[in-house]
PDB file of C-alpha atoms in Angstrom:
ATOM      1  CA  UNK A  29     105.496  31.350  14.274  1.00  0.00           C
ATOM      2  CA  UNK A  30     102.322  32.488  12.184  1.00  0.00           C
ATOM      3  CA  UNK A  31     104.034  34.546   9.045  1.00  0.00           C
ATOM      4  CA  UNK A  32     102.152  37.332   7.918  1.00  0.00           C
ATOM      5  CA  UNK A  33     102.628  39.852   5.302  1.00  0.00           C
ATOM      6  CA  UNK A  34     104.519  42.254   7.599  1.00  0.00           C
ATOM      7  CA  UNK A  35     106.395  39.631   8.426  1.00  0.00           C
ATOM      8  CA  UNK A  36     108.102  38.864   5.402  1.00  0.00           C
ATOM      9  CA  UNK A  37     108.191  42.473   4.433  1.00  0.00           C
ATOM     10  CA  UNK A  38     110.230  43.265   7.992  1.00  0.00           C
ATOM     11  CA  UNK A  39     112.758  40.029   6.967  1.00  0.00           C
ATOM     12  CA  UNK A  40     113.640  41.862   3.963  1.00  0.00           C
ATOM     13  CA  UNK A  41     114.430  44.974   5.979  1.00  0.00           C
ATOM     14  CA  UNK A  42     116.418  43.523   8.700  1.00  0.00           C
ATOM     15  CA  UNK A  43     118.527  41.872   5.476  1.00  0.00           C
ATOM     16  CA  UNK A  44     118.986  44.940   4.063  1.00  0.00           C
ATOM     17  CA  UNK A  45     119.901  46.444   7.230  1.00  0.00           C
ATOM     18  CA  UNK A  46     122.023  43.777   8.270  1.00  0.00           C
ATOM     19  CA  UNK A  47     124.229  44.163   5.018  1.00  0.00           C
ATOM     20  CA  UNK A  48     124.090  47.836   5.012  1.00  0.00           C
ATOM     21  CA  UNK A  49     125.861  47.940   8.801  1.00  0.00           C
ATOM     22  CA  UNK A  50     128.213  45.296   7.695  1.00  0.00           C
ATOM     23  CA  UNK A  51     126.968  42.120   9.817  1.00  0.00           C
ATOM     24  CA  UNK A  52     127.667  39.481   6.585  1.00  0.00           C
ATOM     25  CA  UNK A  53     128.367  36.492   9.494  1.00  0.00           C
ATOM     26  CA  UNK A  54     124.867  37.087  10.710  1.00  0.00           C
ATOM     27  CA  UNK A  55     123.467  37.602   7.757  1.00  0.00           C
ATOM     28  CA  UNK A  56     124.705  34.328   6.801  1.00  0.00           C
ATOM     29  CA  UNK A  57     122.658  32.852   9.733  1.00  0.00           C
ATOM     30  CA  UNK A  58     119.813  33.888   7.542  1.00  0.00           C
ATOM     31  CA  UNK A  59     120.089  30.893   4.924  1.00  0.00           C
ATOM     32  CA  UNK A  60     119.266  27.513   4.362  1.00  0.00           C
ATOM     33  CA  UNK A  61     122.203  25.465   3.725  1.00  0.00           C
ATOM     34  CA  UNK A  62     121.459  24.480   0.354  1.00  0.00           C
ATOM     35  CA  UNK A  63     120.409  28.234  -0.712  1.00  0.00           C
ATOM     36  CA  UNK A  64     121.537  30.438  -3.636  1.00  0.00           C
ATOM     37  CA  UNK A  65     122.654  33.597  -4.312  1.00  0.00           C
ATOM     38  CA  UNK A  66     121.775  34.604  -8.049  1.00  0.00           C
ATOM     39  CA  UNK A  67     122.775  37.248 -10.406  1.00  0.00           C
ATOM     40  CA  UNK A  68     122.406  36.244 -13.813  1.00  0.00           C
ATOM     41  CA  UNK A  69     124.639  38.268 -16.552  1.00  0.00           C
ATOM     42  CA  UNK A  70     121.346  38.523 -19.388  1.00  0.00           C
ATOM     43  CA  UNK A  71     117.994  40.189 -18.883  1.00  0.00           C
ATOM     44  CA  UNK A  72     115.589  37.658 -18.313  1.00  0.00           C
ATOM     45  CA  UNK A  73     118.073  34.600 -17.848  1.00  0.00           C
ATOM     46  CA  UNK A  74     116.257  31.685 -16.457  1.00  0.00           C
ATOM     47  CA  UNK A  75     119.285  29.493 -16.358  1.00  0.00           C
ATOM     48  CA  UNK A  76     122.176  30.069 -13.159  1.00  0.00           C
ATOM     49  CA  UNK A  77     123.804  26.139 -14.479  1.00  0.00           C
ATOM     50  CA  UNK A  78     124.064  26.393 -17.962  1.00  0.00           C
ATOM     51  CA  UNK A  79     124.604  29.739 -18.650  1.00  0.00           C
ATOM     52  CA  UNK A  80     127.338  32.318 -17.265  1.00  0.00           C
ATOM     53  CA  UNK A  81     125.670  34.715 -14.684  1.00  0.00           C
ATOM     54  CA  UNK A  82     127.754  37.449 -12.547  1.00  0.00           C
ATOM     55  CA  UNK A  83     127.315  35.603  -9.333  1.00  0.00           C
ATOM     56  CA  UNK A  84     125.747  31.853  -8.672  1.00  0.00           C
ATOM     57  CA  UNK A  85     127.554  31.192  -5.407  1.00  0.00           C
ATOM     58  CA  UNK A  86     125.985  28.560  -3.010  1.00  0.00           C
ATOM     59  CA  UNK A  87     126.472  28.594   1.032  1.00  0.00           C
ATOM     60  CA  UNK A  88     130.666  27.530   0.438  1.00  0.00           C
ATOM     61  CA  UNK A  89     131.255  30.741  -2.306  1.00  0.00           C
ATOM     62  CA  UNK A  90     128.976  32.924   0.608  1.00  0.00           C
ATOM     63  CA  UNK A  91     130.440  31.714   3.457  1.00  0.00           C
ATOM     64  CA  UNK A  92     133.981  32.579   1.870  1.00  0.00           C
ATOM     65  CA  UNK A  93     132.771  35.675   0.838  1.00  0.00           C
ATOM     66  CA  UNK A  94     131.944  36.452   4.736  1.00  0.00           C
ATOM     67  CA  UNK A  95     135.418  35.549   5.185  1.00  0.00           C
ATOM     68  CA  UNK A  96     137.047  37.888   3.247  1.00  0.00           C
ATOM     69  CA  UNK A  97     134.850  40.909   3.960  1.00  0.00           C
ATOM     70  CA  UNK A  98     134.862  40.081   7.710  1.00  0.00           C
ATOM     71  CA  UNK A  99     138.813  39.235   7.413  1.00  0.00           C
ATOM     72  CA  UNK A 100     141.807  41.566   9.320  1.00  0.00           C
ATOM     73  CA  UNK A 101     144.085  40.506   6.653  1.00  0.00           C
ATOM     74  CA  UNK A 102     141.704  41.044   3.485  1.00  0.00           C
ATOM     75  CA  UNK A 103     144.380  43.733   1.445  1.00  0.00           C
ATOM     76  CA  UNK A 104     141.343  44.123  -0.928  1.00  0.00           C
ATOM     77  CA  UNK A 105     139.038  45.304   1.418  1.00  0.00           C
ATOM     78  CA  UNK A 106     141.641  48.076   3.290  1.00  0.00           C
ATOM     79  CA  UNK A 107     139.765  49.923   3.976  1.00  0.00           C
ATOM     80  CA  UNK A 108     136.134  48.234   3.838  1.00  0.00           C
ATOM     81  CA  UNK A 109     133.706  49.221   1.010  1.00  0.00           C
ATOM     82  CA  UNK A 110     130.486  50.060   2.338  1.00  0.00           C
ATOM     83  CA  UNK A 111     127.013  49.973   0.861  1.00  0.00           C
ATOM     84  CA  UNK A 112     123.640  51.360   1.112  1.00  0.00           C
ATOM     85  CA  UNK A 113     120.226  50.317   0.072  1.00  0.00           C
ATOM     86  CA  UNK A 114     117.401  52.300  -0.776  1.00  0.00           C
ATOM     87  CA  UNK A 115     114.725  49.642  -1.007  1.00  0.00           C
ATOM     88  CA  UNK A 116     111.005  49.806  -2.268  1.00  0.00           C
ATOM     89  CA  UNK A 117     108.242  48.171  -0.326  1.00  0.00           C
ATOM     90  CA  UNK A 118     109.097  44.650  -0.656  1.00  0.00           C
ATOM     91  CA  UNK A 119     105.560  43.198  -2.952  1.00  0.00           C
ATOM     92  CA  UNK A 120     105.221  39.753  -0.990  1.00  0.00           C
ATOM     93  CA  UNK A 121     104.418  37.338  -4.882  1.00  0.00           C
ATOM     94  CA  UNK A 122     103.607  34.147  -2.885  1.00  0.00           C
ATOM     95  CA  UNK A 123     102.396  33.013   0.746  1.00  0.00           C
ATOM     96  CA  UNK A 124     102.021  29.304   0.988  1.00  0.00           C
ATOM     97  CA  UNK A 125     101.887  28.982   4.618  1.00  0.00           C
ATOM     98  CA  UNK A 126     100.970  25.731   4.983  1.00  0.00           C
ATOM     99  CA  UNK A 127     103.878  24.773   2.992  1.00  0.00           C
ATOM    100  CA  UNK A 128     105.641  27.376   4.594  1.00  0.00           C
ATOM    101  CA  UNK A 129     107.118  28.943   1.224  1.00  0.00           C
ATOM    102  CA  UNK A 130     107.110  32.988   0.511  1.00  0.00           C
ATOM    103  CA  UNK A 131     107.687  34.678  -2.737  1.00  0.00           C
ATOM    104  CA  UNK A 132     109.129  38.442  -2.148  1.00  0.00           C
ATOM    105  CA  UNK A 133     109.987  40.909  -5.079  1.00  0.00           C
ATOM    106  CA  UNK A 134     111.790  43.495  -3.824  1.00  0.00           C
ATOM    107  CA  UNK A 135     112.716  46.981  -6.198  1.00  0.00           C
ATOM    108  CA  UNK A 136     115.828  48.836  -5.026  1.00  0.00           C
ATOM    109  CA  UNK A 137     118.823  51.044  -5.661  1.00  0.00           C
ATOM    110  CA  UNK A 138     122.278  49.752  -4.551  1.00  0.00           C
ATOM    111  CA  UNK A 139     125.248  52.112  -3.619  1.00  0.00           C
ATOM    112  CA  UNK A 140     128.559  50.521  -2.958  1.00  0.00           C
ATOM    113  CA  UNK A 141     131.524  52.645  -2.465  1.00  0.00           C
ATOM    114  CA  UNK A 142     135.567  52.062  -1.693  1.00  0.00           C
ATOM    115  CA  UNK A 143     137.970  54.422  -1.084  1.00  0.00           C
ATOM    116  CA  UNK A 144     137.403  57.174  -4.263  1.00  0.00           C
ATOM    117  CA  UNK A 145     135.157  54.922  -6.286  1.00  0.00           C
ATOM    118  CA  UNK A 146     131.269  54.716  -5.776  1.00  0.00           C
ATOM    119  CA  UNK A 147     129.356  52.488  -7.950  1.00  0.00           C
ATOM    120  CA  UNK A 148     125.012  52.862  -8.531  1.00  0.00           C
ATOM    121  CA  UNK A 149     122.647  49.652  -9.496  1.00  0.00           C
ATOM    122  CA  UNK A 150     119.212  49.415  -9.989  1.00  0.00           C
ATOM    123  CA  UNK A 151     118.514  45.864  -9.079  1.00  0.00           C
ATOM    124  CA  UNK A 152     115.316  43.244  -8.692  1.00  0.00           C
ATOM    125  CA  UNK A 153     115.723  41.280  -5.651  1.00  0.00           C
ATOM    126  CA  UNK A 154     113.663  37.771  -5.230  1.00  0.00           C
ATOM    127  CA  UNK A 155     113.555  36.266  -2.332  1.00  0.00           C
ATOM    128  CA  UNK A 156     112.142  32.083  -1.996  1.00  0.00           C
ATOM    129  CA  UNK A 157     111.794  32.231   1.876  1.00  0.00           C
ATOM    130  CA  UNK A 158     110.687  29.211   3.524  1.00  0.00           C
ATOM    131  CA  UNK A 159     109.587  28.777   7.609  1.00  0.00           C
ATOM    132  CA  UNK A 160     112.136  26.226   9.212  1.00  0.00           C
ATOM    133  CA  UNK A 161     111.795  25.114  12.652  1.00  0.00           C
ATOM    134  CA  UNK A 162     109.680  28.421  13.416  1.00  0.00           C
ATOM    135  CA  UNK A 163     112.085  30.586  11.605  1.00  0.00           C
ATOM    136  CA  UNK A 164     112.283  32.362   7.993  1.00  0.00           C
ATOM    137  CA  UNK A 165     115.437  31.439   6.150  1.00  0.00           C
ATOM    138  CA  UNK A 166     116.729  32.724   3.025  1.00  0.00           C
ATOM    139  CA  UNK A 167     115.975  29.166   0.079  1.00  0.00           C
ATOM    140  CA  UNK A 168     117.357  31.355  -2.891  1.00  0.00           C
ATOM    141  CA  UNK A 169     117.947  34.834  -3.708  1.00  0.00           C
ATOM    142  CA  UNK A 170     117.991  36.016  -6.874  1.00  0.00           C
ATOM    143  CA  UNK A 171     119.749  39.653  -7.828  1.00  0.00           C
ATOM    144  CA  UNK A 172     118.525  41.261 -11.334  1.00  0.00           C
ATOM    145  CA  UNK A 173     120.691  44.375 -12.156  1.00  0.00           C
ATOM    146  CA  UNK A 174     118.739  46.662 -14.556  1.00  0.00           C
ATOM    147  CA  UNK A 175     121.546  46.978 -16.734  1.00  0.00           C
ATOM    148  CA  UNK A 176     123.080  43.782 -16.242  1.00  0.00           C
ATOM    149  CA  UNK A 177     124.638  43.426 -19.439  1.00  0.00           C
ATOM    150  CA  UNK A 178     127.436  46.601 -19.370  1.00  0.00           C
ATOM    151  CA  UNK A 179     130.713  46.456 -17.876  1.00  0.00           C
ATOM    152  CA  UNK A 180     131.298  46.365 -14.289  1.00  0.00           C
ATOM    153  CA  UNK A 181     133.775  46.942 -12.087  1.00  0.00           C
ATOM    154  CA  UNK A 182     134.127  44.720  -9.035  1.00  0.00           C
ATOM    155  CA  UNK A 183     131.020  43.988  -6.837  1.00  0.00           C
ATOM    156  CA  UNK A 184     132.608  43.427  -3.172  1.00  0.00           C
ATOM    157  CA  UNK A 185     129.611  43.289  -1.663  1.00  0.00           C
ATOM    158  CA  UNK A 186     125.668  42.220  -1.561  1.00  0.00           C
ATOM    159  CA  UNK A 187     122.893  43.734  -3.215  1.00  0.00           C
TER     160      UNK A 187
END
């Protein structure tokens, strides 16, 4: 698989898609074992380990999460909160092809909504995307919500 440009831009839009219509088991599919989901708590945090962030989960947290959204039994999610993205072109940071790593930054606006509530973020998405056996995977994703640092309420689902 030769990975242009395009390509990585349409990855982030099938991701987006794929969590917008609710398809969180094959979105899974999309990552590397060992891959992170990141949403640090402070502007500019460089550190998921040492300091707290809103979500550091690695492919056991995700792969739980999956469960519960995708679960008959899930009281929590009865009925299902939903989402939407409204996503800027994705700016593609990096292309090492030969090493098969990719850099996107992706600007977007995040609407997630349950029964009467509806919550709005303005979040940075980074995505470290690397070419495995032919295929892009998800290496680490990284989640910066504009105004990370006021109160939330809970965040069921994936920016």
């Amino acid at each position: 698989m030769s990975v242009t440009r395009e390509t990585l831009i349409d990855f982030i839009y099938d991701e987006v898609r794929m969590l917008g219509e609710g398809r969180y088991t094959e979105w899974l599919d999309l990552w590397l074992p060992d891959g992170h989901y990141w949403m640090p708590l402070d502007y500019q945090q460089t550190d998921p380990i040492n300091q707290t962030s809103l979500m550091y989960e690695d492919m056991f947290m995700l792969k739980l999460r999956v469960e519960r959204l995708n679960g008959a039994r899930t009281f929590s999610q009865k009925p299902k909160s939903r989402c939407h993205h409204v996503i800027q072109r994705p700016f593609v940071d990096e292309m090492d092809t030969e090493a098969g790593r990719f850099v996107t930054t992706t600007f977007m606006h995040y609407v997630e909504t349950r029964l009467d509530e509806q919550q709005l973020l303005a979040v940075t998405a980074r995505h470290e995307l690397a070419l495995v056996e032919g295929r892009l995977r998800i290496a680490n994703k990284r989640v910066d919500i504009v105004n990370c640092d006021a109160a939330f309420r809970n965040i069921q689902l994936l920016p």
